[in-house]
Amino acid sequence: MNHHSKPNTPALDSYWMPFTANRQFKAAPRLLASAEGMHYTSVDGRKILDGTAGLWCVNAGHGRRQIASAVERQLLTLDFAPSFQMGHPIAFDFAERLAEIAPGGPDEKLDRVFFTGSGSESVDTALKIAVAYQRSIGQGTRTRLIGRERGYHGVGFGGISVGGLVNNRRVFPLIPGTDHLRHTHDLAKNSFVKGQPEHGAELADDLERLVALHGAETIAACIVEPVAGSTGVLIPPKGYLERLHKICTTHGILLIFDEVITGFGRLGAPFATDYFGVTPDLVTTAKGLTNGAIPMGAVFASRKVHDALMHGPEGQIELFHGYTYSGHPAACAAGIATLEIYRDEGLLTRAADLQDDWHEAMHSLKGLPHVADIRTIGLIAGIELTSRDGAPGARAYDVFVDCFERGLLIRVTGDIIAFSPPLIAEKSHIEDLVSMLGDALKRVQ
């Protein structure tokens, strides 16, 4: 029996786990049985401090009865209703409530909401809307999509095509006509920065290079994460997003912000769009939309984009796109309850109050063994470790396992540790998190 096994551990063979080394995991499984507030409980009864908000999604903390009760009521009232040529009130209600806090604020009118089932679906939806928009305004040659190196935009064929994580792409065919900006990570110039780094705004000019290479008349949209999360917390240099926005506007290219991670309070503002003061044409969301309780995503579209498709005969479908579970009643109920918690507890801006303590606590790890860089913004941190010769990622994985065994859940990508705790975190949780990670870094070889 391994360290985490119990006599009643379920059989593990049938479940093919996502983004997991299945054989390695099943030889020594890490199983979570319950959760409340800032903690999980493992199957062997240990408390695990959640340093990652589940998977960047449980922003309001675990076990929120208000959300569970709303979902229960909705399931007993209307469990499912089709959304093709039909509707149900709660989907329209949820969309209106989202429109009230839409990225950029009311003046930017980024308040037309298309519901999806996940972040991956939100990305593919936004890409399709962008191409459809260009066609609707007579720019049908604009089909090319621009992403960025080290970007992560989910696992649909559109998302992996504009994404820039090699392992996500290498065995799958990609959509023709995509291209990529250079990433913004510059460890030599921007190490150990709190907030936005000083150097690198000029990297946005890479879009001008792609315009010169392909022709603006071929490019429909450019998609970036305002803060790249899954690749290891890459924070945009000062002026970078503003410069990228200006280039897109100049050349008639739609700008898409992938806010699946940064949406709903992660940076101390409702959206990264608000935090950075740069408003794109489309914003993709998921994760914090329902506090992770029910799978759901949403795309915010500007009225400019939305209204351009609202032409032709009134009986004509404007966008041939959608999902069985778009606007699912139970997901909408979870989302409305989540928004109410965010509002009542001030969680959409709470990270701004925690940010200084967060910066100081995380950067106190500087100088510990193997720490090559620390970068923080909002309630996010990336701790980059030096790699072992010939074994990239192995050191961070060992830290991950060590932390879990001693009561802390972290996330690793390669040799980068990422933190994004629930927004209900207190200073004591931050102190515990840093202490446990620091001890693990001292133990790992």
Short mmCIF file of C-alpha atoms in Angstrom, two decimals:
data_model
loop_
_atom_site.label_atom_id
_atom_site.label_comp_id
_atom_site.label_asym_id
_atom_site.label_seq_id
_atom_site.Cartn_x
_atom_site.Cartn_y
_atom_site.Cartn_z
CA MET A 1 0.00 0.00 0.00
CA ASN A 2 1.46 3.38 -1.00
CA HIS A 3 1.56 6.50 1.15
CA HIS A 4 -1.84 7.83 0.03
CA SER A 5 -3.76 4.55 -0.29
CA LYS A 6 -6.69 3.49 1.86
CA PRO A 7 -8.48 0.17 1.83
CA ASN A 8 -11.48 1.87 0.20
CA THR A 9 -9.50 3.72 -2.48
CA PRO A 10 -11.53 3.38 -5.69
CA ALA A 11 -10.34 1.33 -8.64
CA LEU A 12 -8.25 3.63 -10.83
CA ASP A 13 -7.92 1.80 -14.13
CA SER A 14 -10.98 3.01 -16.06
CA TYR A 15 -10.57 6.78 -15.68
CA TRP A 16 -8.25 8.22 -18.34
CA MET A 17 -7.10 11.37 -16.57
CA PRO A 18 -6.54 14.70 -18.37
CA PHE A 19 -3.11 16.39 -18.48
CA THR A 20 -1.76 13.69 -16.18
CA ALA A 21 0.99 11.09 -16.34
CA ASN A 22 -1.58 8.37 -15.75
CA ARG A 23 0.78 5.50 -14.96
CA GLN A 24 2.84 7.59 -12.56
CA PHE A 25 -0.25 8.95 -10.80
CA LYS A 26 -1.99 5.61 -10.41
CA ALA A 27 1.13 4.14 -8.82
CA ALA A 28 0.88 6.76 -6.04
CA PRO A 29 -2.47 8.58 -6.31
CA ARG A 30 -3.26 11.91 -4.71
CA LEU A 31 -6.99 11.84 -4.01
CA LEU A 32 -9.13 14.65 -2.62
CA ALA A 33 -12.34 13.73 -0.79
CA SER A 34 -13.94 17.02 0.25
CA ALA A 35 -13.35 20.76 0.44
CA GLU A 36 -14.44 23.77 2.47
CA GLY A 37 -13.22 27.34 2.52
CA MET A 38 -9.47 27.44 1.86
CA HIS A 39 -8.85 23.72 2.29
CA TYR A 40 -9.28 20.34 0.68
CA THR A 41 -9.38 17.13 2.70
CA SER A 42 -7.56 14.12 1.25
CA VAL A 43 -8.98 10.60 1.31
CA ASP A 44 -6.69 9.82 4.24
CA GLY A 45 -8.10 12.73 6.23
CA ARG A 46 -5.35 15.33 5.83
CA LYS A 47 -6.09 19.04 5.42
CA ILE A 48 -4.60 20.49 2.20
CA LEU A 49 -4.30 24.27 1.91
CA ASP A 50 -5.48 25.23 -1.57
CA GLY A 51 -2.83 27.43 -3.14
CA THR A 52 -4.36 27.28 -6.63
CA ALA A 53 -8.11 27.94 -6.20
CA GLY A 54 -8.64 24.40 -7.48
CA LEU A 55 -7.44 25.08 -11.01
CA TRP A 56 -7.55 28.90 -11.07
CA CYS A 57 -11.33 28.73 -10.65
CA VAL A 58 -12.61 28.51 -7.06
CA ASN A 59 -12.26 32.25 -6.44
CA ALA A 60 -14.84 32.42 -3.64
CA GLY A 61 -13.49 29.38 -1.79
CA HIS A 62 -14.88 25.89 -1.52
CA GLY A 63 -18.23 24.57 -0.34
CA ARG A 64 -20.32 27.71 -0.85
CA ARG A 65 -23.81 26.69 0.22
CA GLN A 66 -25.38 29.64 -1.55
CA ILE A 67 -24.20 28.23 -4.89
CA ALA A 68 -25.18 24.65 -4.05
CA SER A 69 -28.67 25.72 -2.95
CA ALA A 70 -29.18 27.78 -6.11
CA VAL A 71 -28.20 24.82 -8.29
CA GLU A 72 -30.49 22.48 -6.35
CA ARG A 73 -33.47 24.83 -6.70
CA GLN A 74 -32.84 25.25 -10.40
CA LEU A 75 -32.50 21.53 -11.07
CA LEU A 76 -35.81 20.88 -9.33
CA THR A 77 -37.47 23.72 -11.27
CA LEU A 78 -35.96 23.31 -14.74
CA ASP A 79 -33.12 20.86 -15.15
CA PHE A 80 -32.48 21.45 -18.86
CA ALA A 81 -33.95 23.44 -21.70
CA PRO A 82 -32.76 23.70 -25.30
CA SER A 83 -31.17 26.97 -26.32
CA PHE A 84 -31.52 26.57 -30.09
CA GLN A 85 -34.57 28.62 -31.17
CA MET A 86 -35.76 28.36 -27.54
CA GLY A 87 -34.92 30.09 -24.30
CA HIS A 88 -35.43 30.10 -20.55
CA PRO A 89 -35.45 33.16 -18.28
CA ILE A 90 -32.42 32.44 -16.13
CA ALA A 91 -30.00 32.52 -19.08
CA PHE A 92 -31.18 36.01 -20.03
CA ASP A 93 -31.03 37.07 -16.38
CA PHE A 94 -27.47 35.84 -16.00
CA ALA A 95 -26.39 37.54 -19.23
CA GLU A 96 -27.86 40.85 -18.03
CA ARG A 97 -26.04 40.56 -14.71
CA LEU A 98 -22.77 39.84 -16.48
CA ALA A 99 -23.36 42.80 -18.78
CA GLU A 100 -23.57 45.04 -15.71
CA ILE A 101 -19.96 44.18 -14.78
CA ALA A 102 -18.71 43.67 -18.35
CA PRO A 103 -14.96 44.13 -18.96
CA GLY A 104 -14.01 47.76 -19.43
CA GLY A 105 -17.10 49.15 -17.72
CA PRO A 106 -20.37 50.43 -19.20
CA ASP A 107 -18.80 52.98 -21.54
CA GLU A 108 -16.92 50.32 -23.50
CA LYS A 109 -20.13 48.35 -24.23
CA LEU A 110 -18.43 44.95 -24.20
CA ASP A 111 -21.76 43.59 -23.01
CA ARG A 112 -23.08 41.01 -25.48
CA VAL A 113 -22.65 37.57 -23.91
CA PHE A 114 -22.40 34.18 -25.67
CA PHE A 115 -22.49 31.21 -23.29
CA THR A 116 -20.25 28.16 -23.67
CA GLY A 117 -19.35 25.15 -21.55
CA SER A 118 -15.67 25.82 -20.81
CA GLY A 119 -12.68 28.03 -21.45
CA SER A 120 -11.68 25.96 -24.47
CA GLU A 121 -15.15 26.43 -25.95
CA SER A 122 -15.01 30.15 -25.19
CA VAL A 123 -11.77 30.50 -27.13
CA ASP A 124 -13.01 28.61 -30.18
CA THR A 125 -16.23 30.63 -30.02
CA ALA A 126 -14.36 33.94 -29.94
CA LEU A 127 -12.16 32.92 -32.87
CA LYS A 128 -15.21 31.96 -34.93
CA ILE A 129 -17.01 35.18 -34.02
CA ALA A 130 -13.95 37.15 -35.14
CA VAL A 131 -13.86 35.48 -38.54
CA ALA A 132 -17.64 35.84 -38.92
CA TYR A 133 -17.40 39.53 -38.05
CA GLN A 134 -14.76 40.21 -40.67
CA ARG A 135 -16.85 38.45 -43.29
CA SER A 136 -19.95 40.39 -42.25
CA ILE A 137 -18.22 43.74 -42.86
CA GLY A 138 -16.93 42.69 -46.27
CA GLN A 139 -13.49 41.55 -45.14
CA GLY A 140 -13.86 37.89 -46.08
CA THR A 141 -10.16 37.53 -46.85
CA ARG A 142 -9.40 38.02 -43.14
CA THR A 143 -9.23 34.45 -41.86
CA ARG A 144 -5.75 34.31 -40.34
CA LEU A 145 -5.53 34.06 -36.54
CA ILE A 146 -2.55 35.29 -34.52
CA GLY A 147 -1.61 33.88 -31.12
CA ARG A 148 1.56 34.12 -29.08
CA GLU A 149 4.40 31.80 -28.16
CA ARG A 150 3.88 30.23 -24.73
CA GLY A 151 0.20 31.13 -24.87
CA TYR A 152 -2.45 28.70 -23.65
CA HIS A 153 -5.94 28.92 -25.08
CA GLY A 154 -7.49 25.58 -24.23
CA VAL A 155 -7.52 22.31 -26.10
CA GLY A 156 -9.89 22.78 -29.05
CA PHE A 157 -8.30 22.72 -32.47
CA GLY A 158 -8.66 26.51 -32.64
CA GLY A 159 -7.17 26.96 -29.20
CA ILE A 160 -4.15 24.75 -29.78
CA SER A 161 -3.55 26.38 -33.16
CA VAL A 162 -3.28 29.88 -31.71
CA GLY A 163 -1.70 28.53 -28.53
CA GLY A 164 2.03 28.40 -28.14
CA LEU A 165 2.70 25.49 -25.79
CA VAL A 166 4.54 22.92 -27.87
CA ASN A 167 3.41 19.80 -26.01
CA ASN A 168 -0.23 20.74 -26.56
CA ARG A 169 0.31 21.01 -30.32
CA ARG A 170 2.95 18.60 -31.49
CA VAL A 171 0.85 15.48 -32.20
CA PHE A 172 -2.27 17.22 -33.52
CA PRO A 173 -3.03 18.85 -36.88
CA LEU A 174 -3.40 22.61 -36.62
CA ILE A 175 -5.71 25.07 -38.33
CA PRO A 176 -3.92 26.43 -41.41
CA GLY A 177 -3.03 30.10 -41.48
CA THR A 178 -2.21 30.72 -37.84
CA ASP A 179 0.93 32.51 -36.69
CA HIS A 180 2.46 33.67 -33.42
CA LEU A 181 3.94 36.70 -31.74
CA ARG A 182 7.06 36.24 -29.67
CA HIS A 183 6.45 35.73 -25.96
CA THR A 184 7.31 38.46 -23.46
CA HIS A 185 9.40 36.50 -20.95
CA ASP A 186 12.84 38.08 -20.46
CA LEU A 187 14.50 36.64 -17.39
CA ALA A 188 17.71 38.60 -17.92
CA LYS A 189 16.01 42.02 -17.82
CA ASN A 190 12.88 41.42 -15.77
CA SER A 191 13.66 39.01 -12.94
CA PHE A 192 12.13 39.33 -9.45
CA VAL A 193 9.57 41.95 -10.46
CA LYS A 194 6.49 42.93 -8.46
CA GLY A 195 3.75 43.82 -10.92
CA GLN A 196 4.50 44.72 -14.53
CA PRO A 197 8.13 44.58 -15.69
CA GLU A 198 9.76 47.65 -17.20
CA HIS A 199 11.25 46.07 -20.31
CA GLY A 200 9.55 44.60 -23.35
CA ALA A 201 6.76 46.87 -24.60
CA GLU A 202 8.41 46.81 -28.03
CA LEU A 203 7.67 43.10 -28.33
CA ALA A 204 4.12 44.11 -29.30
CA ASP A 205 5.63 45.39 -32.56
CA ASP A 206 6.00 41.76 -33.57
CA LEU A 207 2.42 42.09 -34.82
CA GLU A 208 3.65 44.69 -37.32
CA ARG A 209 6.12 42.11 -38.58
CA LEU A 210 3.31 39.60 -39.13
CA VAL A 211 1.21 42.25 -40.87
CA ALA A 212 4.11 42.93 -43.21
CA LEU A 213 4.63 39.20 -43.76
CA HIS A 214 1.02 38.16 -44.37
CA GLY A 215 -0.83 41.38 -45.16
CA ALA A 216 -3.35 42.97 -42.83
CA GLU A 217 -6.12 41.97 -45.24
CA THR A 218 -5.56 38.31 -44.25
CA ILE A 219 -5.63 38.72 -40.44
CA ALA A 220 -8.93 38.43 -38.60
CA ALA A 221 -7.84 38.56 -34.97
CA CYS A 222 -5.02 38.44 -32.46
CA ILE A 223 -5.56 36.59 -29.18
CA VAL A 224 -3.43 36.92 -26.04
CA GLU A 225 -3.77 36.26 -22.33
CA PRO A 226 -3.35 39.58 -20.50
CA VAL A 227 -1.38 37.57 -17.94
CA ALA A 228 -0.29 34.18 -19.26
CA GLY A 229 -1.08 31.71 -16.50
CA SER A 230 -0.69 28.11 -17.58
CA THR A 231 2.75 28.68 -19.06
CA GLY A 232 4.05 29.88 -15.69
CA VAL A 233 2.76 33.40 -14.96
CA LEU A 234 4.14 35.73 -17.63
CA ILE A 235 3.18 39.32 -16.84
CA PRO A 236 2.93 41.88 -19.67
CA PRO A 237 5.60 44.59 -19.71
CA LYS A 238 4.44 48.14 -19.11
CA GLY A 239 2.92 49.55 -22.29
CA TYR A 240 2.81 46.18 -24.09
CA LEU A 241 -0.96 45.67 -24.15
CA GLU A 242 -1.57 49.32 -25.04
CA ARG A 243 0.82 49.03 -27.97
CA LEU A 244 -0.75 45.77 -29.14
CA HIS A 245 -4.21 47.33 -28.99
CA LYS A 246 -3.10 50.32 -31.07
CA ILE A 247 -1.57 48.09 -33.76
CA CYS A 248 -4.72 45.98 -33.96
CA THR A 249 -6.89 49.08 -34.28
CA THR A 250 -4.67 50.56 -36.98
CA HIS A 251 -4.88 47.44 -39.14
CA GLY A 252 -8.51 46.44 -38.54
CA ILE A 253 -7.54 43.35 -36.56
CA LEU A 254 -9.83 42.29 -33.71
CA LEU A 255 -8.10 41.96 -30.35
CA ILE A 256 -9.18 39.07 -28.11
CA PHE A 257 -8.23 38.86 -24.44
CA ASP A 258 -8.31 35.35 -23.02
CA GLU A 259 -9.42 36.05 -19.46
CA VAL A 260 -10.32 32.50 -18.49
CA ILE A 261 -7.79 32.84 -15.66
CA THR A 262 -7.70 36.60 -15.01
CA GLY A 263 -11.46 37.15 -15.08
CA PHE A 264 -13.53 37.66 -11.93
CA GLY A 265 -11.15 39.31 -9.53
CA ARG A 266 -7.83 37.52 -9.88
CA LEU A 267 -5.86 40.77 -10.37
CA GLY A 268 -7.81 42.93 -7.94
CA ALA A 269 -10.21 44.24 -10.57
CA PRO A 270 -13.22 42.48 -12.09
CA PHE A 271 -11.20 41.71 -15.24
CA ALA A 272 -7.66 42.21 -16.50
CA THR A 273 -9.28 44.51 -19.06
CA ASP A 274 -10.13 46.84 -16.16
CA TYR A 275 -6.81 46.36 -14.37
CA PHE A 276 -4.70 47.30 -17.39
CA GLY A 277 -7.13 49.84 -18.85
CA VAL A 278 -7.01 48.26 -22.30
CA THR A 279 -10.30 47.14 -23.86
CA PRO A 280 -10.27 44.45 -26.56
CA ASP A 281 -13.09 43.51 -28.93
CA LEU A 282 -13.78 40.10 -27.39
CA VAL A 283 -13.08 38.59 -23.96
CA THR A 284 -13.17 34.89 -23.17
CA THR A 285 -14.07 33.70 -19.68
CA ALA A 286 -14.85 30.51 -17.71
CA LYS A 287 -13.39 29.17 -14.41
CA GLY A 288 -14.38 31.88 -11.89
CA LEU A 289 -17.65 32.45 -13.76
CA THR A 290 -19.35 29.82 -11.58
CA ASN A 291 -16.66 29.44 -8.91
CA GLY A 292 -15.84 26.13 -10.58
CA ALA A 293 -19.08 24.61 -9.29
CA ILE A 294 -20.64 23.87 -12.70
CA PRO A 295 -18.71 23.83 -16.00
CA MET A 296 -19.47 27.01 -17.93
CA GLY A 297 -17.84 29.69 -20.04
CA ALA A 298 -18.86 32.99 -21.60
CA VAL A 299 -17.58 35.26 -24.35
CA PHE A 300 -18.08 39.00 -23.97
CA ALA A 301 -18.42 40.69 -27.37
CA SER A 302 -18.44 44.39 -28.12
CA ARG A 303 -21.61 45.83 -29.57
CA LYS A 304 -19.58 46.69 -32.66
CA VAL A 305 -18.84 43.03 -33.25
CA HIS A 306 -22.27 41.76 -32.22
CA ASP A 307 -24.27 44.32 -34.19
CA ALA A 308 -22.28 43.73 -37.37
CA LEU A 309 -23.75 40.23 -37.51
CA MET A 310 -27.34 41.37 -36.84
CA HIS A 311 -28.17 42.04 -40.49
CA GLY A 312 -30.05 40.26 -43.25
CA PRO A 313 -33.51 38.69 -43.01
CA GLU A 314 -34.81 38.56 -39.43
CA GLY A 315 -35.55 34.84 -39.74
CA GLN A 316 -31.93 34.08 -40.62
CA ILE A 317 -29.56 32.57 -38.02
CA GLU A 318 -26.82 35.18 -37.62
CA LEU A 319 -24.08 32.88 -36.27
CA PHE A 320 -24.09 29.16 -37.05
CA HIS A 321 -22.49 28.19 -33.79
CA GLY A 322 -23.47 27.01 -30.32
CA TYR A 323 -23.45 24.14 -27.86
CA THR A 324 -26.07 21.85 -26.34
CA TYR A 325 -25.18 23.25 -22.94
CA SER A 326 -24.93 26.94 -23.87
CA GLY A 327 -26.73 28.77 -21.07
CA HIS A 328 -27.49 25.59 -19.13
CA PRO A 329 -30.06 26.43 -16.41
CA ALA A 330 -28.09 24.92 -13.51
CA ALA A 331 -24.87 26.60 -14.66
CA CYS A 332 -26.65 29.95 -14.89
CA ALA A 333 -28.00 29.46 -11.36
CA ALA A 334 -24.48 28.73 -10.13
CA GLY A 335 -23.18 31.78 -11.97
CA ILE A 336 -25.79 34.15 -10.54
CA ALA A 337 -25.14 32.90 -7.01
CA THR A 338 -21.40 33.31 -7.61
CA LEU A 339 -21.82 36.91 -8.79
CA GLU A 340 -23.88 37.66 -5.69
CA ILE A 341 -21.11 36.31 -3.45
CA TYR A 342 -18.51 38.32 -5.34
CA ARG A 343 -20.62 41.46 -4.89
CA ASP A 344 -21.60 40.94 -1.25
CA GLU A 345 -18.07 40.04 -0.11
CA GLY A 346 -16.20 42.47 -2.36
CA LEU A 347 -14.19 39.65 -3.90
CA LEU A 348 -13.79 41.19 -7.36
CA THR A 349 -11.45 43.78 -5.86
CA ARG A 350 -10.17 42.01 -2.74
CA ALA A 351 -6.91 40.96 -4.39
CA ALA A 352 -5.99 44.64 -4.55
CA ASP A 353 -6.10 44.78 -0.74
CA LEU A 354 -4.01 41.62 -0.43
CA GLN A 355 -1.51 42.45 -3.15
CA ASP A 356 1.17 44.17 -1.04
CA ASP A 357 1.24 41.37 1.52
CA TRP A 358 1.24 38.88 -1.33
CA HIS A 359 4.19 40.57 -3.07
CA GLU A 360 6.25 40.68 0.10
CA ALA A 361 5.49 37.13 1.15
CA MET A 362 6.27 35.62 -2.23
CA HIS A 363 9.44 37.60 -2.80
CA SER A 364 10.70 36.56 0.63
CA LEU A 365 11.50 33.23 -1.07
CA LYS A 366 14.27 34.92 -3.08
CA GLY A 367 17.61 33.36 -2.24
CA LEU A 368 16.24 29.94 -1.37
CA PRO A 369 17.75 26.93 -3.19
CA HIS A 370 16.96 26.66 -6.91
CA VAL A 371 14.87 29.88 -7.11
CA ALA A 372 15.70 31.62 -10.41
CA ASP A 373 12.86 34.15 -10.51
CA ILE A 374 9.72 35.29 -8.70
CA ARG A 375 6.99 37.32 -10.39
CA THR A 376 3.76 38.52 -8.83
CA ILE A 377 0.66 40.46 -9.82
CA GLY A 378 -2.74 40.63 -8.18
CA LEU A 379 -3.17 37.36 -6.29
CA ILE A 380 -0.98 35.39 -8.71
CA ALA A 381 2.63 34.32 -8.35
CA GLY A 382 5.10 32.40 -10.45
CA ILE A 383 8.24 30.94 -8.88
CA GLU A 384 10.68 29.77 -11.52
CA LEU A 385 13.21 27.11 -10.47
CA THR A 386 16.45 26.14 -12.11
CA SER A 387 16.13 22.84 -13.94
CA ARG A 388 18.08 19.69 -13.29
CA ASP A 389 20.48 18.75 -16.04
CA GLY A 390 18.65 16.59 -18.56
CA ALA A 391 15.42 16.53 -16.52
CA PRO A 392 13.39 19.72 -17.06
CA GLY A 393 10.32 19.83 -14.86
CA ALA A 394 11.48 17.11 -12.47
CA ARG A 395 12.52 19.48 -9.68
CA ALA A 396 9.21 21.38 -9.61
CA TYR A 397 7.28 18.10 -9.72
CA ASP A 398 9.18 16.86 -6.67
CA VAL A 399 8.30 20.11 -4.88
CA PHE A 400 4.66 19.60 -5.88
CA VAL A 401 4.58 16.10 -4.37
CA ASP A 402 6.46 17.18 -1.25
CA CYS A 403 4.04 20.05 -0.67
CA PHE A 404 1.00 17.84 -1.13
CA GLU A 405 2.29 15.30 1.36
CA ARG A 406 2.73 18.08 3.92
CA GLY A 407 -0.57 19.85 3.35
CA LEU A 408 -0.27 22.34 0.48
CA LEU A 409 -1.63 22.20 -3.07
CA ILE A 410 0.49 24.03 -5.64
CA ARG A 411 0.50 23.93 -9.45
CA VAL A 412 3.56 23.34 -11.59
CA THR A 413 4.23 23.77 -15.27
CA GLY A 414 7.70 22.68 -16.27
CA ASP A 415 9.95 24.03 -13.52
CA ILE A 416 7.65 26.92 -12.67
CA ILE A 417 5.41 26.89 -9.60
CA ALA A 418 2.20 28.87 -9.93
CA PHE A 419 0.02 30.17 -7.10
CA SER A 420 -3.51 31.57 -7.33
CA PRO A 421 -5.29 30.96 -4.01
CA PRO A 422 -8.99 31.65 -3.47
CA LEU A 423 -9.76 35.35 -3.11
CA ILE A 424 -11.04 34.73 0.43
CA ALA A 425 -7.45 34.09 1.57
CA GLU A 426 -6.32 35.77 4.79
CA LYS A 427 -2.80 36.93 5.60
CA SER A 428 -2.35 33.83 7.77
CA HIS A 429 -3.05 31.59 4.78
CA ILE A 430 -0.46 33.44 2.73
CA GLU A 431 2.07 33.04 5.52
CA ASP A 432 1.35 29.32 5.80
CA LEU A 433 1.59 28.87 2.05
CA VAL A 434 4.98 30.58 1.84
CA SER A 435 6.33 28.75 4.87
CA MET A 436 5.39 25.32 3.52
CA LEU A 437 6.77 26.09 0.07
CA GLY A 438 9.98 27.45 1.54
CA ASP A 439 10.51 24.29 3.56
CA ALA A 440 9.88 22.15 0.47
CA LEU A 441 12.43 24.15 -1.56
CA LYS A 442 15.03 23.54 1.14
CA ARG A 443 14.38 19.80 1.04
CA VAL A 444 14.33 19.21 -2.71
CA GLN A 445 17.55 18.34 -4.53
#
